Amino acid sequence: MLDNLPRGTICIEDIEMGMTRHLRKVVTERDIEMFAEVSTDRNPVHLDEDYAQDTIFHGRIAHGMLTAGLISAVIGEQLPGHGTVYMGQTLKFLGPVRPGDTVLAEVEVTAIDHAKRRVTLDCRCRVDGKKVLVGEATVLAPSRKFD
């Protein structure tokens, strides 16, 4: 289930420093299976509990890029939202996300270049208050001038 703020578009003219948006999602077994199918990443640490028990994680974990995809959802649906174009993303994975975990994905505006319509966003995902992913995104924000 997604716990989204309203979806839509915040144009570059209305974006402010420190602005934040987030979503909350429970990562399900089905999410992991579907991500494996779409990405073709069938690493058994994601899909085979017996195999995963013998890893450093001592159990199955979600794909890191599935978690990162929640950041993409916040950017593409909320801040800046519809019409946003990704230019770059850095990611650092700090901990595992397991089936059944609730992930809080958040983005925060840290820089704005109005002339180039570029926005830099601090990105983070948390499970039970603990950071599991951090990074930075650079995006091209939509503008009312081009609508």
mmCIF file of N, CA and C in Angstrom:
data_model
loop_
_atom_site.group_PDB
_atom_site.id
_atom_site.type_symbol
_atom_site.label_atom_id
_atom_site.label_comp_id
_atom_site.label_asym_id
_atom_site.label_seq_id
_atom_site.Cartn_x
_atom_site.Cartn_y
_atom_site.Cartn_z
ATOM 1 N N MET A 1 0.835 -1.187 0.000
ATOM 2 C CA MET A 1 0.000 0.000 0.000
ATOM 3 C C MET A 1 0.879 1.250 0.000
ATOM 4 N N LEU A 2 0.513 2.202 -0.807
ATOM 5 C CA LEU A 2 1.237 3.468 -0.831
ATOM 6 C C LEU A 2 0.554 4.468 0.083
ATOM 7 N N ASP A 3 1.352 5.225 0.775
ATOM 8 C CA ASP A 3 0.862 6.301 1.635
ATOM 9 C C ASP A 3 1.410 7.586 1.060
ATOM 10 N N ASN A 4 0.912 7.957 -0.103
ATOM 11 C CA ASN A 4 1.447 9.096 -0.854
ATOM 12 C C ASN A 4 0.828 10.411 -0.439
ATOM 13 N N LEU A 5 1.609 11.449 -0.576
ATOM 14 C CA LEU A 5 1.053 12.795 -0.591
ATOM 15 C C LEU A 5 0.382 12.960 -1.957
ATOM 16 N N PRO A 6 -0.362 14.023 -2.174
ATOM 17 C CA PRO A 6 -1.034 14.200 -3.464
ATOM 18 C C PRO A 6 -0.062 14.127 -4.633
ATOM 19 N N ARG A 7 -0.494 13.502 -5.698
ATOM 20 C CA ARG A 7 0.312 13.377 -6.906
ATOM 21 C C ARG A 7 0.056 14.557 -7.822
ATOM 22 N N GLY A 8 0.970 14.793 -8.733
ATOM 23 C CA GLY A 8 0.798 15.880 -9.686
ATOM 24 C C GLY A 8 2.116 16.500 -10.050
ATOM 25 N N THR A 9 2.137 17.812 -10.189
ATOM 26 C CA THR A 9 3.335 18.517 -10.642
ATOM 27 C C THR A 9 3.563 19.764 -9.803
ATOM 28 N N ILE A 10 4.817 19.968 -9.411
ATOM 29 C CA ILE A 10 5.249 21.230 -8.828
ATOM 30 C C ILE A 10 6.261 21.807 -9.817
ATOM 31 N N CYS A 11 5.888 22.868 -10.470
ATOM 32 C CA CYS A 11 6.748 23.475 -11.492
ATOM 33 C C CYS A 11 7.959 24.153 -10.857
ATOM 34 N N ILE A 12 9.015 24.292 -11.652
ATOM 35 C CA ILE A 12 10.265 24.897 -11.187
ATOM 36 C C ILE A 12 10.008 26.266 -10.553
ATOM 37 N N GLU A 13 9.026 26.992 -11.059
ATOM 38 C CA GLU A 13 8.724 28.323 -10.539
ATOM 39 C C GLU A 13 8.210 28.285 -9.094
ATOM 40 N N ASP A 14 7.707 27.117 -8.660
ATOM 41 C CA ASP A 14 7.112 26.982 -7.327
ATOM 42 C C ASP A 14 7.943 26.149 -6.356
ATOM 43 N N ILE A 15 9.042 25.584 -6.824
ATOM 44 C CA ILE A 15 9.884 24.745 -5.959
ATOM 45 C C ILE A 15 10.715 25.645 -5.050
ATOM 46 N N GLU A 16 10.808 25.248 -3.787
ATOM 47 C CA GLU A 16 11.554 26.021 -2.795
ATOM 48 C C GLU A 16 12.575 25.134 -2.094
ATOM 49 N N MET A 17 13.660 25.754 -1.641
ATOM 50 C CA MET A 17 14.681 25.047 -0.863
ATOM 51 C C MET A 17 14.024 24.413 0.378
ATOM 52 N N GLY A 18 14.435 23.199 0.675
ATOM 53 C CA GLY A 18 13.930 22.519 1.861
ATOM 54 C C GLY A 18 12.600 21.813 1.679
ATOM 55 N N MET A 19 11.953 22.001 0.537
ATOM 56 C CA MET A 19 10.682 21.327 0.260
ATOM 57 C C MET A 19 10.908 19.818 0.337
ATOM 58 N N THR A 20 9.968 19.092 0.926
ATOM 59 C CA THR A 20 10.088 17.635 1.033
ATOM 60 C C THR A 20 8.794 16.960 0.595
ATOM 61 N N ARG A 21 8.924 15.715 0.163
ATOM 62 C CA ARG A 21 7.786 14.840 -0.112
ATOM 63 C C ARG A 21 8.218 13.416 0.227
ATOM 64 N N HIS A 22 7.234 12.559 0.451
ATOM 65 C CA HIS A 22 7.554 11.179 0.833
ATOM 66 C C HIS A 22 6.436 10.235 0.433
ATOM 67 N N LEU A 23 6.755 8.956 0.490
ATOM 68 C CA LEU A 23 5.741 7.919 0.421
ATOM 69 C C LEU A 23 6.159 6.791 1.352
ATOM 70 N N ARG A 24 5.191 6.006 1.731
ATOM 71 C CA ARG A 24 5.405 4.842 2.584
ATOM 72 C C ARG A 24 4.851 3.636 1.838
ATOM 73 N N LYS A 25 5.611 2.534 1.811
ATOM 74 C CA LYS A 25 5.151 1.331 1.131
ATOM 75 C C LYS A 25 5.643 0.093 1.857
ATOM 76 N N VAL A 26 4.747 -0.868 2.023
ATOM 77 C CA VAL A 26 5.135 -2.187 2.524
ATOM 78 C C VAL A 26 5.655 -2.970 1.329
ATOM 79 N N VAL A 27 6.890 -3.470 1.420
ATOM 80 C CA VAL A 27 7.482 -4.279 0.354
ATOM 81 C C VAL A 27 6.992 -5.717 0.547
ATOM 82 N N THR A 28 6.270 -6.207 -0.442
ATOM 83 C CA THR A 28 5.657 -7.533 -0.343
ATOM 84 C C THR A 28 6.468 -8.586 -1.097
ATOM 85 N N GLU A 29 6.146 -9.843 -0.818
ATOM 86 C CA GLU A 29 6.735 -10.962 -1.568
ATOM 87 C C GLU A 29 6.460 -10.767 -3.060
ATOM 88 N N ARG A 30 5.249 -10.369 -3.371
ATOM 89 C CA ARG A 30 4.851 -10.179 -4.772
ATOM 90 C C ARG A 30 5.668 -9.065 -5.425
ATOM 91 N N ASP A 31 5.933 -7.983 -4.702
ATOM 92 C CA ASP A 31 6.771 -6.903 -5.239
ATOM 93 C C ASP A 31 8.138 -7.449 -5.651
ATOM 94 N N ILE A 32 8.726 -8.252 -4.778
ATOM 95 C CA ILE A 32 10.059 -8.811 -5.040
ATOM 96 C C ILE A 32 10.014 -9.748 -6.241
ATOM 97 N N GLU A 33 9.000 -10.590 -6.307
ATOM 98 C CA GLU A 33 8.860 -11.520 -7.437
ATOM 99 C C GLU A 33 8.659 -10.765 -8.745
ATOM 100 N N MET A 34 7.806 -9.732 -8.728
ATOM 101 C CA MET A 34 7.567 -8.950 -9.948
ATOM 102 C C MET A 34 8.821 -8.192 -10.368
ATOM 103 N N PHE A 35 9.563 -7.635 -9.393
ATOM 104 C CA PHE A 35 10.789 -6.921 -9.741
ATOM 105 C C PHE A 35 11.796 -7.884 -10.368
ATOM 106 N N ALA A 36 11.899 -9.085 -9.819
ATOM 107 C CA ALA A 36 12.805 -10.094 -10.380
ATOM 108 C C ALA A 36 12.418 -10.413 -11.821
ATOM 109 N N GLU A 37 11.126 -10.525 -12.064
ATOM 110 C CA GLU A 37 10.662 -10.844 -13.416
ATOM 111 C C GLU A 37 10.956 -9.708 -14.385
ATOM 112 N N VAL A 38 10.644 -8.482 -14.003
ATOM 113 C CA VAL A 38 10.831 -7.334 -14.895
ATOM 114 C C VAL A 38 12.314 -7.055 -15.126
ATOM 115 N N SER A 39 13.113 -7.121 -14.070
ATOM 116 C CA SER A 39 14.533 -6.773 -14.174
ATOM 117 C C SER A 39 15.390 -7.931 -14.680
ATOM 118 N N THR A 40 14.875 -9.127 -14.597
ATOM 119 C CA THR A 40 15.583 -10.401 -14.855
ATOM 120 C C THR A 40 16.682 -10.663 -13.830
ATOM 121 N N ASP A 41 16.656 -9.976 -12.704
ATOM 122 C CA ASP A 41 17.604 -10.210 -11.603
ATOM 123 C C ASP A 41 16.994 -11.267 -10.683
ATOM 124 N N ARG A 42 17.417 -12.494 -10.865
ATOM 125 C CA ARG A 42 16.891 -13.612 -10.091
ATOM 126 C C ARG A 42 17.912 -14.130 -9.073
ATOM 127 N N ASN A 43 18.736 -13.233 -8.559
ATOM 128 C CA ASN A 43 19.692 -13.594 -7.517
ATOM 129 C C ASN A 43 18.925 -14.304 -6.398
ATOM 130 N N PRO A 44 19.367 -15.505 -5.991
ATOM 131 C CA PRO A 44 18.610 -16.257 -4.988
ATOM 132 C C PRO A 44 18.532 -15.585 -3.619
ATOM 133 N N VAL A 45 19.358 -14.587 -3.344
ATOM 134 C CA VAL A 45 19.242 -13.877 -2.065
ATOM 135 C C VAL A 45 17.893 -13.153 -1.977
ATOM 136 N N HIS A 46 17.278 -12.920 -3.134
ATOM 137 C CA HIS A 46 15.972 -12.259 -3.171
ATOM 138 C C HIS A 46 14.812 -13.249 -3.197
ATOM 139 N N LEU A 47 15.057 -14.446 -3.720
ATOM 140 C CA LEU A 47 13.952 -15.356 -4.045
ATOM 141 C C LEU A 47 13.970 -16.696 -3.311
ATOM 142 N N ASP A 48 15.085 -17.097 -2.748
ATOM 143 C CA ASP A 48 15.222 -18.442 -2.158
ATOM 144 C C ASP A 48 15.627 -18.323 -0.687
ATOM 145 N N GLU A 49 14.672 -18.569 0.203
ATOM 146 C CA GLU A 49 14.911 -18.410 1.644
ATOM 147 C C GLU A 49 16.031 -19.313 2.140
ATOM 148 N N ASP A 50 16.068 -20.562 1.697
ATOM 149 C CA ASP A 50 17.131 -21.477 2.137
ATOM 150 C C ASP A 50 18.504 -20.945 1.745
ATOM 151 N N TYR A 51 18.641 -20.510 0.510
ATOM 152 C CA TYR A 51 19.896 -19.931 0.055
ATOM 153 C C TYR A 51 20.226 -18.686 0.878
ATOM 154 N N ALA A 52 19.257 -17.800 1.039
ATOM 155 C CA ALA A 52 19.484 -16.512 1.700
ATOM 156 C C ALA A 52 19.862 -16.673 3.173
ATOM 157 N N GLN A 53 19.422 -17.745 3.809
ATOM 158 C CA GLN A 53 19.769 -17.997 5.217
ATOM 159 C C GLN A 53 21.277 -18.111 5.412
ATOM 160 N N ASP A 54 21.980 -18.596 4.390
ATOM 161 C CA ASP A 54 23.430 -18.794 4.484
ATOM 162 C C ASP A 54 24.240 -17.585 4.038
ATOM 163 N N THR A 55 23.586 -16.450 3.829
ATOM 164 C CA THR A 55 24.292 -15.228 3.431
ATOM 165 C C THR A 55 24.465 -14.320 4.648
ATOM 166 N N ILE A 56 25.145 -13.211 4.451
ATOM 167 C CA ILE A 56 25.336 -12.249 5.545
ATOM 168 C C ILE A 56 24.016 -11.652 6.022
ATOM 169 N N PHE A 57 22.964 -11.804 5.219
ATOM 170 C CA PHE A 57 21.666 -11.225 5.571
ATOM 171 C C PHE A 57 20.797 -12.170 6.406
ATOM 172 N N HIS A 58 21.147 -13.465 6.432
ATOM 173 C CA HIS A 58 20.396 -14.471 7.202
ATOM 174 C C HIS A 58 18.918 -14.466 6.857
ATOM 175 N N GLY A 59 18.614 -14.299 5.580
ATOM 176 C CA GLY A 59 17.244 -14.310 5.104
ATOM 177 C C GLY A 59 17.108 -13.479 3.846
ATOM 178 N N ARG A 60 15.978 -13.633 3.191
ATOM 179 C CA ARG A 60 15.734 -12.938 1.928
ATOM 180 C C ARG A 60 15.682 -11.424 2.114
ATOM 181 N N ILE A 61 16.124 -10.737 1.064
ATOM 182 C CA ILE A 61 16.062 -9.277 1.039
ATOM 183 C C ILE A 61 15.477 -8.828 -0.297
ATOM 184 N N ALA A 62 14.908 -7.643 -0.300
ATOM 185 C CA ALA A 62 14.421 -7.033 -1.544
ATOM 186 C C ALA A 62 15.612 -6.544 -2.360
ATOM 187 N N HIS A 63 15.414 -6.451 -3.642
ATOM 188 C CA HIS A 63 16.419 -5.863 -4.527
ATOM 189 C C HIS A 63 16.669 -4.417 -4.098
ATOM 190 N N GLY A 64 17.928 -4.016 -4.082
ATOM 191 C CA GLY A 64 18.239 -2.633 -3.742
ATOM 192 C C GLY A 64 17.581 -1.648 -4.690
ATOM 193 N N MET A 65 17.512 -2.009 -5.961
ATOM 194 C CA MET A 65 16.923 -1.092 -6.936
ATOM 195 C C MET A 65 15.401 -1.035 -6.808
ATOM 196 N N LEU A 66 14.791 -2.030 -6.205
ATOM 197 C CA LEU A 66 13.364 -1.929 -5.900
ATOM 198 C C LEU A 66 13.163 -0.817 -4.879
ATOM 199 N N THR A 67 14.005 -0.813 -3.853
ATOM 200 C CA THR A 67 13.941 0.253 -2.848
ATOM 201 C C THR A 67 14.223 1.607 -3.492
ATOM 202 N N ALA A 68 15.246 1.667 -4.335
ATOM 203 C CA ALA A 68 15.575 2.926 -5.024
ATOM 204 C C ALA A 68 14.420 3.381 -5.908
ATOM 205 N N GLY A 69 13.664 2.446 -6.434
ATOM 206 C CA GLY A 69 12.517 2.786 -7.254
ATOM 207 C C GLY A 69 11.467 3.592 -6.504
ATOM 208 N N LEU A 70 11.424 3.443 -5.188
ATOM 209 C CA LEU A 70 10.480 4.231 -4.396
ATOM 210 C C LEU A 70 10.879 5.703 -4.398
ATOM 211 N N ILE A 71 12.186 5.973 -4.434
ATOM 212 C CA ILE A 71 12.666 7.356 -4.580
ATOM 213 C C ILE A 71 12.190 7.905 -5.927
ATOM 214 N N SER A 72 12.345 7.098 -6.969
ATOM 215 C CA SER A 72 11.884 7.504 -8.295
ATOM 216 C C SER A 72 10.394 7.818 -8.287
ATOM 217 N N ALA A 73 9.616 7.042 -7.542
ATOM 218 C CA ALA A 73 8.173 7.282 -7.461
ATOM 219 C C ALA A 73 7.868 8.632 -6.810
ATOM 220 N N VAL A 74 8.594 8.974 -5.750
ATOM 221 C CA VAL A 74 8.368 10.269 -5.100
ATOM 222 C C VAL A 74 8.717 11.399 -6.075
ATOM 223 N N ILE A 75 9.836 11.268 -6.759
ATOM 224 C CA ILE A 75 10.266 12.300 -7.699
ATOM 225 C C ILE A 75 9.296 12.415 -8.874
ATOM 226 N N GLY A 76 8.887 11.295 -9.432
ATOM 227 C CA GLY A 76 8.035 11.310 -10.620
ATOM 228 C C GLY A 76 6.571 11.603 -10.361
ATOM 229 N N GLU A 77 6.140 11.429 -9.116
ATOM 230 C CA GLU A 77 4.729 11.628 -8.795
ATOM 231 C C GLU A 77 4.457 12.851 -7.916
ATOM 232 N N GLN A 78 5.491 13.321 -7.190
ATOM 233 C CA GLN A 78 5.231 14.359 -6.195
ATOM 234 C C GLN A 78 6.142 15.571 -6.284
ATOM 235 N N LEU A 79 7.463 15.364 -6.319
ATOM 236 C CA LEU A 79 8.409 16.481 -6.248
ATOM 237 C C LEU A 79 9.599 16.233 -7.147
ATOM 238 N N PRO A 80 9.681 16.870 -8.275
ATOM 239 C CA PRO A 80 8.746 17.820 -8.849
ATOM 240 C C PRO A 80 7.442 17.194 -9.369
ATOM 241 N N GLY A 81 7.437 15.910 -9.701
ATOM 242 C CA GLY A 81 6.196 15.272 -10.129
ATOM 243 C C GLY A 81 6.141 15.028 -11.622
ATOM 244 N N HIS A 82 4.920 14.952 -12.130
ATOM 245 C CA HIS A 82 4.689 14.616 -13.537
ATOM 246 C C HIS A 82 5.431 15.575 -14.458
ATOM 247 N N GLY A 83 6.125 15.007 -15.449
ATOM 248 C CA GLY A 83 6.901 15.810 -16.384
ATOM 249 C C GLY A 83 8.363 15.958 -16.009
ATOM 250 N N THR A 84 8.752 15.442 -14.840
ATOM 251 C CA THR A 84 10.150 15.510 -14.398
ATOM 252 C C THR A 84 11.001 14.550 -15.224
ATOM 253 N N VAL A 85 12.229 14.967 -15.531
ATOM 254 C CA VAL A 85 13.183 14.128 -16.252
ATOM 255 C C VAL A 85 14.393 13.908 -15.345
ATOM 256 N N TYR A 86 14.704 12.628 -15.083
ATOM 257 C CA TYR A 86 15.892 12.272 -14.300
ATOM 258 C C TYR A 86 17.148 12.621 -15.074
ATOM 259 N N MET A 87 18.118 13.248 -14.431
ATOM 260 C CA MET A 87 19.407 13.532 -15.055
ATOM 261 C C MET A 87 20.519 12.705 -14.417
ATOM 262 N N GLY A 88 20.365 12.375 -13.138
ATOM 263 C CA GLY A 88 21.375 11.579 -12.459
ATOM 264 C C GLY A 88 20.909 11.189 -11.075
ATOM 265 N N GLN A 89 21.530 10.132 -10.552
ATOM 266 C CA GLN A 89 21.163 9.636 -9.219
ATOM 267 C C GLN A 89 22.372 8.916 -8.627
ATOM 268 N N THR A 90 22.723 9.253 -7.408
ATOM 269 C CA THR A 90 23.703 8.462 -6.667
ATOM 270 C C THR A 90 22.950 7.698 -5.592
ATOM 271 N N LEU A 91 23.477 6.534 -5.235
ATOM 272 C CA LEU A 91 22.837 5.694 -4.224
ATOM 273 C C LEU A 91 23.894 5.040 -3.360
ATOM 274 N N LYS A 92 23.598 4.940 -2.083
ATOM 275 C CA LYS A 92 24.419 4.161 -1.168
ATOM 276 C C LYS A 92 23.449 3.319 -0.340
ATOM 277 N N PHE A 93 23.650 2.002 -0.390
ATOM 278 C CA PHE A 93 22.779 1.079 0.326
ATOM 279 C C PHE A 93 23.378 0.805 1.701
ATOM 280 N N LEU A 94 22.623 1.110 2.740
ATOM 281 C CA LEU A 94 23.131 1.029 4.113
ATOM 282 C C LEU A 94 22.611 -0.172 4.889
ATOM 283 N N GLY A 95 21.541 -0.765 4.424
ATOM 284 C CA GLY A 95 20.962 -1.904 5.130
ATOM 285 C C GLY A 95 19.927 -2.590 4.274
ATOM 286 N N PRO A 96 19.576 -3.820 4.649
ATOM 287 C CA PRO A 96 18.632 -4.586 3.848
ATOM 288 C C PRO A 96 17.184 -4.154 4.077
ATOM 289 N N VAL A 97 16.380 -4.386 3.048
ATOM 290 C CA VAL A 97 14.926 -4.279 3.145
ATOM 291 C C VAL A 97 14.398 -5.691 2.953
ATOM 292 N N ARG A 98 13.572 -6.132 3.885
ATOM 293 C CA ARG A 98 13.072 -7.503 3.862
ATOM 294 C C ARG A 98 11.591 -7.534 3.480
ATOM 295 N N PRO A 99 11.142 -8.672 2.965
ATOM 296 C CA PRO A 99 9.706 -8.788 2.696
ATOM 297 C C PRO A 99 8.920 -8.442 3.961
ATOM 298 N N GLY A 100 7.910 -7.601 3.793
ATOM 299 C CA GLY A 100 7.089 -7.176 4.925
ATOM 300 C C GLY A 100 7.521 -5.876 5.566
ATOM 301 N N ASP A 101 8.717 -5.385 5.243
ATOM 302 C CA ASP A 101 9.178 -4.104 5.791
ATOM 303 C C ASP A 101 8.390 -2.952 5.188
ATOM 304 N N THR A 102 8.150 -1.930 6.001
ATOM 305 C CA THR A 102 7.562 -0.688 5.524
ATOM 306 C C THR A 102 8.688 0.297 5.272
ATOM 307 N N VAL A 103 8.802 0.736 4.032
ATOM 308 C CA VAL A 103 9.846 1.680 3.642
ATOM 309 C C VAL A 103 9.246 3.075 3.567
ATOM 310 N N LEU A 104 9.924 4.028 4.201
ATOM 311 C CA LEU A 104 9.594 5.440 4.071
ATOM 312 C C LEU A 104 10.630 6.035 3.130
ATOM 313 N N ALA A 105 10.193 6.436 1.932
ATOM 314 C CA ALA A 105 11.072 7.059 0.938
ATOM 315 C C ALA A 105 10.814 8.560 0.962
ATOM 316 N N GLU A 106 11.893 9.340 1.089
ATOM 317 C CA GLU A 106 11.777 10.794 1.220
ATOM 318 C C GLU A 106 12.746 11.491 0.274
ATOM 319 N N VAL A 107 12.337 12.641 -0.241
ATOM 320 C CA VAL A 107 13.242 13.511 -0.991
ATOM 321 C C VAL A 107 13.117 14.926 -0.442
ATOM 322 N N GLU A 108 14.233 15.656 -0.519
ATOM 323 C CA GLU A 108 14.272 17.035 -0.026
ATOM 324 C C GLU A 108 15.080 17.890 -0.990
ATOM 325 N N VAL A 109 14.551 19.048 -1.349
ATOM 326 C CA VAL A 109 15.230 19.968 -2.261
ATOM 327 C C VAL A 109 16.431 20.586 -1.551
ATOM 328 N N THR A 110 17.629 20.422 -2.162
ATOM 329 C CA THR A 110 18.852 20.991 -1.587
ATOM 330 C C THR A 110 19.497 22.043 -2.487
ATOM 331 N N ALA A 111 19.093 22.097 -3.754
ATOM 332 C CA ALA A 111 19.625 23.122 -4.665
ATOM 333 C C ALA A 111 18.652 23.310 -5.818
ATOM 334 N N ILE A 112 18.584 24.545 -6.301
ATOM 335 C CA ILE A 112 17.707 24.879 -7.429
ATOM 336 C C ILE A 112 18.485 25.776 -8.387
ATOM 337 N N ASP A 113 18.495 25.406 -9.663
ATOM 338 C CA ASP A 113 19.047 26.252 -10.719
ATOM 339 C C ASP A 113 17.875 26.620 -11.630
ATOM 340 N N HIS A 114 17.264 27.758 -11.354
ATOM 341 C CA HIS A 114 16.072 28.154 -12.098
ATOM 342 C C HIS A 114 16.359 28.326 -13.591
ATOM 343 N N ALA A 115 17.496 28.874 -13.928
ATOM 344 C CA ALA A 115 17.819 29.137 -15.331
ATOM 345 C C ALA A 115 17.883 27.845 -16.147
ATOM 346 N N LYS A 116 18.401 26.786 -15.545
ATOM 347 C CA LYS A 116 18.517 25.502 -16.247
ATOM 348 C C LYS A 116 17.401 24.523 -15.883
ATOM 349 N N ARG A 117 16.484 24.939 -14.988
ATOM 350 C CA ARG A 117 15.376 24.112 -14.511
ATOM 351 C C ARG A 117 15.862 22.857 -13.790
ATOM 352 N N ARG A 118 17.045 22.922 -13.206
ATOM 353 C CA ARG A 118 17.611 21.757 -12.511
ATOM 354 C C ARG A 118 17.362 21.855 -11.015
ATOM 355 N N VAL A 119 17.011 20.706 -10.443
ATOM 356 C CA VAL A 119 16.764 20.611 -9.007
ATOM 357 C C VAL A 119 17.589 19.455 -8.478
ATOM 358 N N THR A 120 18.271 19.695 -7.353
ATOM 359 C CA THR A 120 19.017 18.646 -6.671
ATOM 360 C C THR A 120 18.230 18.240 -5.436
ATOM 361 N N LEU A 121 18.108 16.932 -5.249
ATOM 362 C CA LEU A 121 17.301 16.381 -4.160
ATOM 363 C C LEU A 121 18.123 15.415 -3.313
ATOM 364 N N ASP A 122 18.088 15.613 -2.010
ATOM 365 C CA ASP A 122 18.626 14.626 -1.084
ATOM 366 C C ASP A 122 17.592 13.504 -1.012
ATOM 367 N N CYS A 123 18.048 12.270 -1.124
ATOM 368 C CA CYS A 123 17.145 11.120 -1.171
ATOM 369 C C CYS A 123 17.491 10.144 -0.050
ATOM 370 N N ARG A 124 16.458 9.596 0.592
ATOM 371 C CA ARG A 124 16.711 8.628 1.654
ATOM 372 C C ARG A 124 15.517 7.708 1.810
ATOM 373 N N CYS A 125 15.825 6.480 2.226
ATOM 374 C CA CYS A 125 14.798 5.503 2.572
ATOM 375 C C CYS A 125 15.097 4.982 3.959
ATOM 376 N N ARG A 126 14.029 4.812 4.743
ATOM 377 C CA ARG A 126 14.166 4.317 6.108
ATOM 378 C C ARG A 126 13.225 3.136 6.330
ATOM 379 N N VAL A 127 13.663 2.224 7.183
ATOM 380 C CA VAL A 127 12.830 1.142 7.693
ATOM 381 C C VAL A 127 12.917 1.213 9.212
ATOM 382 N N ASP A 128 11.791 1.340 9.863
ATOM 383 C CA ASP A 128 11.750 1.472 11.329
ATOM 384 C C ASP A 128 12.687 2.576 11.829
ATOM 385 N N GLY A 129 12.737 3.683 11.099
ATOM 386 C CA GLY A 129 13.553 4.822 11.501
ATOM 387 C C GLY A 129 15.031 4.712 11.148
ATOM 388 N N LYS A 130 15.464 3.553 10.660
ATOM 389 C CA LYS A 130 16.873 3.347 10.315
ATOM 390 C C LYS A 130 17.075 3.549 8.810
ATOM 391 N N LYS A 131 18.074 4.382 8.445
ATOM 392 C CA LYS A 131 18.353 4.603 7.027
ATOM 393 C C LYS A 131 18.848 3.321 6.375
ATOM 394 N N VAL A 132 18.225 2.961 5.243
ATOM 395 C CA VAL A 132 18.655 1.793 4.476
ATOM 396 C C VAL A 132 19.205 2.196 3.113
ATOM 397 N N LEU A 133 18.966 3.453 2.706
ATOM 398 C CA LEU A 133 19.446 3.958 1.432
ATOM 399 C C LEU A 133 19.564 5.475 1.543
ATOM 400 N N VAL A 134 20.645 6.015 0.997
ATOM 401 C CA VAL A 134 20.809 7.467 0.880
ATOM 402 C C VAL A 134 21.365 7.773 -0.502
ATOM 403 N N GLY A 135 21.151 8.994 -0.953
ATOM 404 C CA GLY A 135 21.682 9.379 -2.246
ATOM 405 C C GLY A 135 21.274 10.787 -2.603
ATOM 406 N N GLU A 136 21.570 11.134 -3.844
ATOM 407 C CA GLU A 136 21.253 12.461 -4.356
ATOM 408 C C GLU A 136 20.791 12.319 -5.795
ATOM 409 N N ALA A 137 19.726 13.033 -6.132
ATOM 410 C CA ALA A 137 19.207 13.031 -7.495
ATOM 411 C C ALA A 137 19.301 14.432 -8.080
ATOM 412 N N THR A 138 19.561 14.485 -9.376
ATOM 413 C CA THR A 138 19.479 15.729 -10.128
ATOM 414 C C THR A 138 18.411 15.519 -11.191
ATOM 415 N N VAL A 139 17.463 16.447 -11.243
ATOM 416 C CA VAL A 139 16.355 16.297 -12.179
ATOM 417 C C VAL A 139 16.112 17.597 -12.936
ATOM 418 N N LEU A 140 15.488 17.460 -14.090
ATOM 419 C CA LEU A 140 15.005 18.597 -14.860
ATOM 420 C C LEU A 140 13.526 18.740 -14.519
ATOM 421 N N ALA A 141 13.180 19.852 -13.898
ATOM 422 C CA ALA A 141 11.807 20.074 -13.440
ATOM 423 C C ALA A 141 10.947 20.676 -14.547
ATOM 424 N N PRO A 142 9.668 20.346 -14.553
ATOM 425 C CA PRO A 142 8.766 20.974 -15.520
ATOM 426 C C PRO A 142 8.597 22.461 -15.238
ATOM 427 N N SER A 143 8.198 23.191 -16.248
ATOM 428 C CA SER A 143 7.992 24.633 -16.123
ATOM 429 C C SER A 143 6.646 25.018 -16.733
ATOM 430 N N ARG A 144 5.986 25.980 -16.134
ATOM 431 C CA ARG A 144 4.738 26.480 -16.701
ATOM 432 C C ARG A 144 4.986 27.114 -18.087
ATOM 433 N N LYS A 145 6.199 27.621 -18.310
ATOM 434 C CA LYS A 145 6.532 28.268 -19.580
ATOM 435 C C LYS A 145 6.425 27.315 -20.767
ATOM 436 N N PHE A 146 6.562 26.003 -20.515
ATOM 437 C CA PHE A 146 6.585 25.021 -21.592
ATOM 438 C C PHE A 146 5.333 24.174 -21.650
ATOM 439 N N ASP A 147 4.342 24.500 -20.829
ATOM 440 C CA ASP A 147 3.081 23.722 -20.831
ATOM 441 C C ASP A 147 2.193 24.107 -21.992
#
